[in-house]
CSV table of C-alpha atoms in Angstrom, one decimal:
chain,number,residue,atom,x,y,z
A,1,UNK,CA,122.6,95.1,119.7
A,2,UNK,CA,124.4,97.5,121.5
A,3,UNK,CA,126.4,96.8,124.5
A,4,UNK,CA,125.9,100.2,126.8
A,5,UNK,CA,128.6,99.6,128.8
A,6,UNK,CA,131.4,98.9,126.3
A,7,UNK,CA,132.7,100.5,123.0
A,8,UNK,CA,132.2,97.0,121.6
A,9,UNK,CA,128.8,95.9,120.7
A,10,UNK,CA,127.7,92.3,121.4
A,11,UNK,CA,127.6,91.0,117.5
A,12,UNK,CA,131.0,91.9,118.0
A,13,UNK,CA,132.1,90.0,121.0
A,14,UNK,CA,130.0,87.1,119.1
A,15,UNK,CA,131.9,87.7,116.0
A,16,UNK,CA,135.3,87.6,117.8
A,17,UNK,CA,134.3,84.4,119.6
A,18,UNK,CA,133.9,82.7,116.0
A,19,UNK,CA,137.3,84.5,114.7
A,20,UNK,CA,135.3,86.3,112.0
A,21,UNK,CA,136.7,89.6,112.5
A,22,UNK,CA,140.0,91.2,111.2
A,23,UNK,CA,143.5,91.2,113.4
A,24,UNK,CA,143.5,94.4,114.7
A,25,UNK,CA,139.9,94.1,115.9
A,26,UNK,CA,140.3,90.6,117.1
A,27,UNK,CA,143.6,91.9,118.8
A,28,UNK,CA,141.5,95.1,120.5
A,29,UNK,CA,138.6,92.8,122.0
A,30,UNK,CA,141.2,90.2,123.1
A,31,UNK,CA,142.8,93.0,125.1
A,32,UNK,CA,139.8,94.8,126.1
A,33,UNK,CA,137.8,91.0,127.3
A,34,UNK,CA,141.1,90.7,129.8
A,35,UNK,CA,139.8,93.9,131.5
A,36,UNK,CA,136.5,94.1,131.4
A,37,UNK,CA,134.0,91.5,133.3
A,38,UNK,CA,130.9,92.1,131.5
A,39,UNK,CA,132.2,91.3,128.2
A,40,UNK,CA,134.3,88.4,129.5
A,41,UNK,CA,131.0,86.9,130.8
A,42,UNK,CA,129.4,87.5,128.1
A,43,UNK,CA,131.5,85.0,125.9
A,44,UNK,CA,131.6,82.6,128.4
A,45,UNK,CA,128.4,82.0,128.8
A,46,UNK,CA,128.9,81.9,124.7
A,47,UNK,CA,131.7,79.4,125.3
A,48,UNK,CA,129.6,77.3,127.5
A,49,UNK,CA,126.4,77.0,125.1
A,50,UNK,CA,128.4,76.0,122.7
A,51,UNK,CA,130.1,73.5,125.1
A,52,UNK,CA,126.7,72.5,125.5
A,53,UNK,CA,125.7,71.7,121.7
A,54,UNK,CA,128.9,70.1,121.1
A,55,UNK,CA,128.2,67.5,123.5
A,56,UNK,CA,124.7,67.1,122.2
A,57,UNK,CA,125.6,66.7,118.6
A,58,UNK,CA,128.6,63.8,119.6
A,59,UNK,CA,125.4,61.9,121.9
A,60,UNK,CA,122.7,62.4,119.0
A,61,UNK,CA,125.6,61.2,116.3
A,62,UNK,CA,127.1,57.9,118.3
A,63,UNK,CA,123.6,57.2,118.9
A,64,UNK,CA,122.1,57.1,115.5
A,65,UNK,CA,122.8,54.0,114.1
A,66,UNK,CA,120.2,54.2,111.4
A,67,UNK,CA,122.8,56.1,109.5
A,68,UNK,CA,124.6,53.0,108.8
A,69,UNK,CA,122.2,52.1,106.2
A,70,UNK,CA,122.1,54.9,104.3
A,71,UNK,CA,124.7,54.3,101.6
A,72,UNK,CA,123.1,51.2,100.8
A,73,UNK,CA,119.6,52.8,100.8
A,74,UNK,CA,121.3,55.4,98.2
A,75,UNK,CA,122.7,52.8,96.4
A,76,UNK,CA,119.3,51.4,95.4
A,77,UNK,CA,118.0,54.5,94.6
A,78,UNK,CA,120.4,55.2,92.3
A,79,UNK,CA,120.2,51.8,90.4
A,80,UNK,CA,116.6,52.3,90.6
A,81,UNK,CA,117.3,55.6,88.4
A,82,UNK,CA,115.2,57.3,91.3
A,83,UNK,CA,117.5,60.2,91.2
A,84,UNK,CA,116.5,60.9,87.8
A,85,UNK,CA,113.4,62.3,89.1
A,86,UNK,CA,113.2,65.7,88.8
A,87,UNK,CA,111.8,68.1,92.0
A,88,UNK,CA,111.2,71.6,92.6
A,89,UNK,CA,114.0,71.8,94.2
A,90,UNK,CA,116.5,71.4,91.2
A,91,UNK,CA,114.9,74.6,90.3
A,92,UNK,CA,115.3,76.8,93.3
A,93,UNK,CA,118.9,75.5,93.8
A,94,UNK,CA,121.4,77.0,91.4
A,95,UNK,CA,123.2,74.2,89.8
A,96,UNK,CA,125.2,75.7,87.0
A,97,UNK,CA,125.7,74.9,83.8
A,98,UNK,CA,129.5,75.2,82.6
A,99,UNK,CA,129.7,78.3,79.9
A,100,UNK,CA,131.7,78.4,77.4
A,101,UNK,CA,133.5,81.7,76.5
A,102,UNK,CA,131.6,82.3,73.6
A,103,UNK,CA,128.6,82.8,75.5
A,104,UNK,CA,130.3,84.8,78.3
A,105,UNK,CA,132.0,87.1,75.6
A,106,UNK,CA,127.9,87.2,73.6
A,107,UNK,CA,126.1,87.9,77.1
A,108,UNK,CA,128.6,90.9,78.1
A,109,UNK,CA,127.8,92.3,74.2
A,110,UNK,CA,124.1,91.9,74.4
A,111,UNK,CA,123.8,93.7,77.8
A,112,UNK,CA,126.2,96.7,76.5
A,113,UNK,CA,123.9,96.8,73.2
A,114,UNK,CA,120.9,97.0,75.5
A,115,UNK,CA,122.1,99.9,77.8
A,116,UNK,CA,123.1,101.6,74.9
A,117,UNK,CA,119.5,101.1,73.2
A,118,UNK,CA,117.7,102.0,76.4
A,119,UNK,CA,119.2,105.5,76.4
A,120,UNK,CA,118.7,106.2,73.4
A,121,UNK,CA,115.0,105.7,73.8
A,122,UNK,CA,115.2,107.2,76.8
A,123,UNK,CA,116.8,110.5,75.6
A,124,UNK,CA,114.7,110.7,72.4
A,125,UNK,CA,111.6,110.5,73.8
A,126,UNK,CA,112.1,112.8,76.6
A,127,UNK,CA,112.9,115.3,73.4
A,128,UNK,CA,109.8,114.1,71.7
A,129,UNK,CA,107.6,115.0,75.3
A,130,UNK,CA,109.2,118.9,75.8
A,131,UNK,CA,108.1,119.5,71.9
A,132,UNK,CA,104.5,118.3,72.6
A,133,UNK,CA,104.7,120.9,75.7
A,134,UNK,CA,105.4,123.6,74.1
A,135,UNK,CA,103.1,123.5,71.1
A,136,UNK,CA,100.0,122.5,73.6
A,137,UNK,CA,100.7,125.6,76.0
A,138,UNK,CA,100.1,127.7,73.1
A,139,UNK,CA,96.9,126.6,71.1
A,140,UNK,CA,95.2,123.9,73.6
A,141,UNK,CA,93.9,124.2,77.0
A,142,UNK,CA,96.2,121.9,79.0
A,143,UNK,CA,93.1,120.8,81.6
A,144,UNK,CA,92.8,118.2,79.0
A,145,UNK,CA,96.4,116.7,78.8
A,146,UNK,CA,97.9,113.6,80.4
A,147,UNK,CA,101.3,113.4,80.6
A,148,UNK,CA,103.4,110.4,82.2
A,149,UNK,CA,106.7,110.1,84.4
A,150,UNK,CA,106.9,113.7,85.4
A,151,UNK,CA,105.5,115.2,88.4
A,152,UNK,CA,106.0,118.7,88.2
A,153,UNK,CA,107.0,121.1,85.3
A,154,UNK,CA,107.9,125.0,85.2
A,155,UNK,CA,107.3,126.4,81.9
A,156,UNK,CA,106.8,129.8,80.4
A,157,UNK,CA,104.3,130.1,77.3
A,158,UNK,CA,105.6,131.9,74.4
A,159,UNK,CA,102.6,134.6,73.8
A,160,UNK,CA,102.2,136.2,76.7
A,161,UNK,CA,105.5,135.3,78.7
A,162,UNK,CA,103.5,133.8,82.3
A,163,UNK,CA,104.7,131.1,84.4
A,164,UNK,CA,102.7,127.8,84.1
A,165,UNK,CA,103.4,125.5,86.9
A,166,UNK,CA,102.5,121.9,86.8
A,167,UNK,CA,101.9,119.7,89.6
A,168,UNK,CA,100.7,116.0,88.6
A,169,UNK,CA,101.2,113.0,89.3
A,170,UNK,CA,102.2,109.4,87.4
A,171,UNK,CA,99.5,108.5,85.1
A,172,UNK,CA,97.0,111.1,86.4
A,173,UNK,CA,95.3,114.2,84.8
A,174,UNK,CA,97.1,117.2,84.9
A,175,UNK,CA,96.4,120.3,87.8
A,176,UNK,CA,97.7,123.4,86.4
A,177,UNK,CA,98.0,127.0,87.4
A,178,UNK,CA,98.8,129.5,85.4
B,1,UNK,CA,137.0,65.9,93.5
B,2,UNK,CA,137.9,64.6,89.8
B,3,UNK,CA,136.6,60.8,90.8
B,4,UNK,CA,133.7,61.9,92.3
B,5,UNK,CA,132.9,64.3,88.9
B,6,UNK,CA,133.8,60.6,87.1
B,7,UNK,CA,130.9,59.2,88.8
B,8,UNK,CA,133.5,57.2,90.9
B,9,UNK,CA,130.7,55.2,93.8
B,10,UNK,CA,133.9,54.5,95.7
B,11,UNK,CA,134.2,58.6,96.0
B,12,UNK,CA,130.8,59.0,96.6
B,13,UNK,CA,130.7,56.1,99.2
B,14,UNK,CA,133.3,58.1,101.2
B,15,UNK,CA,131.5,61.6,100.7
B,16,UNK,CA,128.5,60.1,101.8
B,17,UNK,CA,130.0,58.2,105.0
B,18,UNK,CA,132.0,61.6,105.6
B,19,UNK,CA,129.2,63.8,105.7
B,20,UNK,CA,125.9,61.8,106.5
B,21,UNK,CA,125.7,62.8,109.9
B,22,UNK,CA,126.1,66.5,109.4
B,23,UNK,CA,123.7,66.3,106.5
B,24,UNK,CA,121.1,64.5,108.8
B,25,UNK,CA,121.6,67.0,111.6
B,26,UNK,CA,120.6,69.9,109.2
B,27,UNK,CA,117.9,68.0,108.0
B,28,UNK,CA,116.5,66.9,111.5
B,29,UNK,CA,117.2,70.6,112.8
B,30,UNK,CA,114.6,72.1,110.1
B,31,UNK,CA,112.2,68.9,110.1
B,32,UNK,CA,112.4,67.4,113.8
B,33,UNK,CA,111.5,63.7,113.4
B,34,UNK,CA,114.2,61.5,112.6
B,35,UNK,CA,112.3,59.8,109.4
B,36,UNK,CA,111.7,63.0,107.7
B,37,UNK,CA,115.1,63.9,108.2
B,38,UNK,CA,116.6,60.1,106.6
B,39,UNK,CA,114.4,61.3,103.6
B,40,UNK,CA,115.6,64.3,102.8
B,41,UNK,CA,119.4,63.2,103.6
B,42,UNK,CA,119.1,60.6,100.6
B,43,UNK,CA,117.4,62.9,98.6
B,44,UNK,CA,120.4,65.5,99.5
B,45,UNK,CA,123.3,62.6,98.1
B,46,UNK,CA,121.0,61.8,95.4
B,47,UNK,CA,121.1,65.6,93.9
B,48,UNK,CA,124.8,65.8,94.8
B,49,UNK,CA,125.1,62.4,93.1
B,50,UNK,CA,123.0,63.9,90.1
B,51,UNK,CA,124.5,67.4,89.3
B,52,UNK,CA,128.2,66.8,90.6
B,53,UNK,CA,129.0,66.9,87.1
B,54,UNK,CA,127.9,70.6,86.9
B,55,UNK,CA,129.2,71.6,90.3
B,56,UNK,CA,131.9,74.4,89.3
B,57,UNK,CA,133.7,74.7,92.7
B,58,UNK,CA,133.2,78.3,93.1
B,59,UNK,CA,132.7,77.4,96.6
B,60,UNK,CA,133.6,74.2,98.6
B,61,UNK,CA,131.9,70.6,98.3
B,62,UNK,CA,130.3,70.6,101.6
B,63,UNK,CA,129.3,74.2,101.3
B,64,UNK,CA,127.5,73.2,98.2
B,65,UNK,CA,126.1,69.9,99.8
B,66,UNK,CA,124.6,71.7,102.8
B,67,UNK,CA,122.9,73.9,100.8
B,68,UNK,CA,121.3,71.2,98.9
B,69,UNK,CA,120.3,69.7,102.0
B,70,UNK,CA,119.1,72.9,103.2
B,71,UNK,CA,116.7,73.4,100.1
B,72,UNK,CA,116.2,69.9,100.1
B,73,UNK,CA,114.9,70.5,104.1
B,74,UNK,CA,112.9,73.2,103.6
B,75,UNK,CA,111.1,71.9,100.6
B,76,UNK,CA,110.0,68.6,102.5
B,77,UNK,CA,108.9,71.1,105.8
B,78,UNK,CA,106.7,73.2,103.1
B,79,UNK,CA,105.1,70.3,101.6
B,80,UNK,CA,104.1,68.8,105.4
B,81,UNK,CA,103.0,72.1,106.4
B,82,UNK,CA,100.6,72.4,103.1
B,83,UNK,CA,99.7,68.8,104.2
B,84,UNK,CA,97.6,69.6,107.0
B,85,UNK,CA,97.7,67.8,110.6
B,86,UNK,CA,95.5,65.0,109.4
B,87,UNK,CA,96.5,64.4,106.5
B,88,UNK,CA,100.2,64.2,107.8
B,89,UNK,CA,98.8,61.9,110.2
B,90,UNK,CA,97.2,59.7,107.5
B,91,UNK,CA,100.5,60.2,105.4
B,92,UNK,CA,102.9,58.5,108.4
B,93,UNK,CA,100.1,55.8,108.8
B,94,UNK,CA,100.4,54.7,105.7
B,95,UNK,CA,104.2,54.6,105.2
B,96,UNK,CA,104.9,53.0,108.9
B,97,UNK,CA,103.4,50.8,111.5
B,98,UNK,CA,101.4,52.6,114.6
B,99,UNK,CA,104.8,52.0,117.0
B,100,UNK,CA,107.3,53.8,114.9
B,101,UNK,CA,104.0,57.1,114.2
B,102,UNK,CA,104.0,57.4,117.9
B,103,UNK,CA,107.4,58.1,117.6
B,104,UNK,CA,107.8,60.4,114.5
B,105,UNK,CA,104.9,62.3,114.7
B,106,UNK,CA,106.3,64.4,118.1
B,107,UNK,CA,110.2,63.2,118.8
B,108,UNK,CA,112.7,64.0,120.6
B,109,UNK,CA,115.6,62.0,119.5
B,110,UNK,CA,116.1,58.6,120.5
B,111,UNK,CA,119.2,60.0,122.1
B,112,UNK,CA,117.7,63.0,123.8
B,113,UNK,CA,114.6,60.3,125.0
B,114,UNK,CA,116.8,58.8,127.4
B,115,UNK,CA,119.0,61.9,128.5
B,116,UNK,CA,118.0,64.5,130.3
B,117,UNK,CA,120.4,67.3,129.6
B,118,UNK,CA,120.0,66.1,125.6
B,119,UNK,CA,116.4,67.0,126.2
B,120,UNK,CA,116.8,69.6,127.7
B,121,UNK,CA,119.0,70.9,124.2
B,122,UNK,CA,116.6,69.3,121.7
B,123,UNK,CA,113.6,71.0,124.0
B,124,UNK,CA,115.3,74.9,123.8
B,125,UNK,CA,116.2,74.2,119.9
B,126,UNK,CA,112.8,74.0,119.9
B,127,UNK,CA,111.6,77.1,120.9
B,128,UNK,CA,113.7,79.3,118.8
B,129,UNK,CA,112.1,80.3,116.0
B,130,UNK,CA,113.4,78.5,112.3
B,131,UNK,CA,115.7,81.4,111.4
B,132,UNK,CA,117.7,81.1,114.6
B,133,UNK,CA,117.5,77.5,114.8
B,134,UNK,CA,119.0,77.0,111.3
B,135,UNK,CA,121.7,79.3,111.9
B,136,UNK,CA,122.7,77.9,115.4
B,137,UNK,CA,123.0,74.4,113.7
B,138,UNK,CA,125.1,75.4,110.7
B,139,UNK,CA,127.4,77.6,113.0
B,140,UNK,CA,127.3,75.7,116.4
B,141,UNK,CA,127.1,72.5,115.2
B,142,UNK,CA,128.0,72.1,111.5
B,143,UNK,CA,131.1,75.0,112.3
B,144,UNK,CA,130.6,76.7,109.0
B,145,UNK,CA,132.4,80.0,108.7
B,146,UNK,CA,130.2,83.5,108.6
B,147,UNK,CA,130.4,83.7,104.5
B,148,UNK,CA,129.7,79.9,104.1
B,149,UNK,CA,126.4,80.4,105.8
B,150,UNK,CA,125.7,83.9,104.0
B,151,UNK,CA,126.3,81.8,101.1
B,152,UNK,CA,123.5,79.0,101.9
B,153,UNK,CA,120.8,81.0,103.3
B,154,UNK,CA,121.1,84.1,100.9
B,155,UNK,CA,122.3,86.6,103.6
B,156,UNK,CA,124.1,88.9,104.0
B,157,UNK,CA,127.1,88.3,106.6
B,158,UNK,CA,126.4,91.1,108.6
B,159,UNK,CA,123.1,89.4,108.6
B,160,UNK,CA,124.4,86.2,109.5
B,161,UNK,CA,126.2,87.9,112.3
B,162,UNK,CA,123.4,89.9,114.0
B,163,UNK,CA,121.2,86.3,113.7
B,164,UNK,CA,124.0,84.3,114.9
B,165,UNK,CA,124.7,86.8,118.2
B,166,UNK,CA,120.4,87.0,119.1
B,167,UNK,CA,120.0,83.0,118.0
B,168,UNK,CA,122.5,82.8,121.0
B,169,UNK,CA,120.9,84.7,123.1
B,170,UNK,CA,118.0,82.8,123.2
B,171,UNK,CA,119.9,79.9,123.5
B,172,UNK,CA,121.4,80.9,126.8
B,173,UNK,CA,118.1,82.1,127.9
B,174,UNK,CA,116.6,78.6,127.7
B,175,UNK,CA,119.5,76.8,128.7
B,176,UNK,CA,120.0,79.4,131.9
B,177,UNK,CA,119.7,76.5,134.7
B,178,UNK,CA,123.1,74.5,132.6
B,179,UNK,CA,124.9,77.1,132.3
């Protein structure tokens, strides 16, 4: 959110206030807070809020003696083997597996044999589709041709040396002028 | 590090005691009643407990244990939410006597119950919306650095520092007569 009245924007005076910006930055706003109200106001009030929390966060922790219980709680859960139990959420957190370097060194080969095979399809069929072109222009009418991937083509038949234009989109029949 | 990886219940005794309440806080921040948030604290420790053998330490223990916590959270607040008011209703009923319901089913705290300021907190953590709360209580309360918290939620840090600045905002907004 920009701050109209300063060069520095609020993120950043909310940034600074949690020291998560680099020296010299930290060292401008610093400098800049001493002289300017607004943006000294602004991380009070910051200052304050989080005054605020911290005091609500001691009170709710002091308070909450049910807490105390919890290790023991764990304790029979775990000699009940109820950790064993599996959940969804073993899947959508990422607990990784230690790999050894064979792997590492088989997964970095596997993806540079795939790029490498992916071109080479690539490349050979887009050869393939200009040769198909280039006979059809000359003995077929092309209102009954689909082609795939390319949207427009300029091409100039070999018998009577016109321009074809085609204009077509993914998957659809083709629209030509000639 | 190496006891707790040696399955060590000493080490884990001491995680556990070190980090409980900050655990519990995250939980109760995304769940808001108190029993709720017990259950998915254990079930936190219990992963942790579980898959400390596989933790790497590409990032810090209690990075890696609020992010459980956090999944751990959310996954419990889906599964209520599929639940249906009734049903959640008939779930508590079953699992507690009609004292501790009245409770649970709309809290604040214990603590908050019998202070007014605390209310007044829990009340305005409330009304932000789950995005903002979650991030207020990892970097208000919790104090977990910008790239700690891009690292749990799966933002980006300039992300987390846009969220962070508005989350505030709204804060002050509802806390304007305190400040």
């Amino acid at each position: 959110m920009q701050n109209n009245e300063c060069k520095y924007s609020y993120e950043d005076l909310s940034a600074y206030y949690d020291g998560e910006l680099n020296n010299k930055k930290m060292l401008l706003i610093s400098t800049h807070i001493d002289e300017c109200e607004k943006c000294k106001a602004y991380i009070d009030n910051i200052e304050k809020t989080s005054g605020l929390l911290s005091s609500y966060i001691d009170g709710f922790n002091s308070s909450n003696s049910r807490l105390d219980s919890l290790y023991d709680d764990l304790k029979k859960k775990i000699d009940d083997k109820e950790h064993l139990k599996e959940s969804s959420v073993d899947k959508i957190i990422e607990f990784p597996q230690k790999r050894s370097n064979f792997i590492n060194y088989a997964t970095t080969v596997f993806a540079i044999a795939a790029i490498l095979l992916f071109s080479i399809i690539f490349v050979s069929k887009k050869s393939i589709f200009s040769n198909n072109v280039s006979s059809k222009v000359n003995t077929t009418s092309v209102d009954s041709l689909e082609y795939s991937k390319f949207n427009a083509m300029i091409y100039k038949t070999k018998d009577d040396n016109k321009t074809v234009i085609w204009l077509f989109e993914e998957d659809s029949d083709i629209d030509d002028s000639i | 590090m190496v006891r707790l990886k040696a399955g060590d219940e000493r080490a884990f005794e001491k995680l556990v005691e070190r980090y409980q309440s900050k655990v519990f806080m995250i939980a109760y921040s995304i769940l808001k009643n108190e029993d709720d948030a017990y259950d998915a604290t254990q079930d936190a420790f219990l992963k942790v407990y579980k898959y400390i053998g596989n933790f790497r330490e590409t990032s810090s223990l209690y990075t890696w244990l609020y992010k459980i916590a956090y999944h751990v959270s959310i996954d419990i607040y889906r599964k209520r939410k599929k639940m249906g008011a009734t049903e959640y209703l008939d779930y508590m009923d079953s699992n507690q006597d009609m004292d501790t319901l009245h409770h649970v089913v709309r809290s604040p705290s214990s603590y908050a119950s019998n202070n007014e300021l605390a209310k007044s907190i829990e009340e305005s953590l409330d009304k932000l919306s789950d995005q903002h709360r979650e991030i207020i209580i990892l970097r208000e309360m919790e104090g977990l650095s910008y790239s700690e918290i891009s690292e749990i939620l799966g933002i980006s840090s300039g992300t987390v520092m846009s969220r962070i600045h508005h989350a505030r905002l709204n804060l002050q907004k509802y806390l304007k007569e305190h400040l």
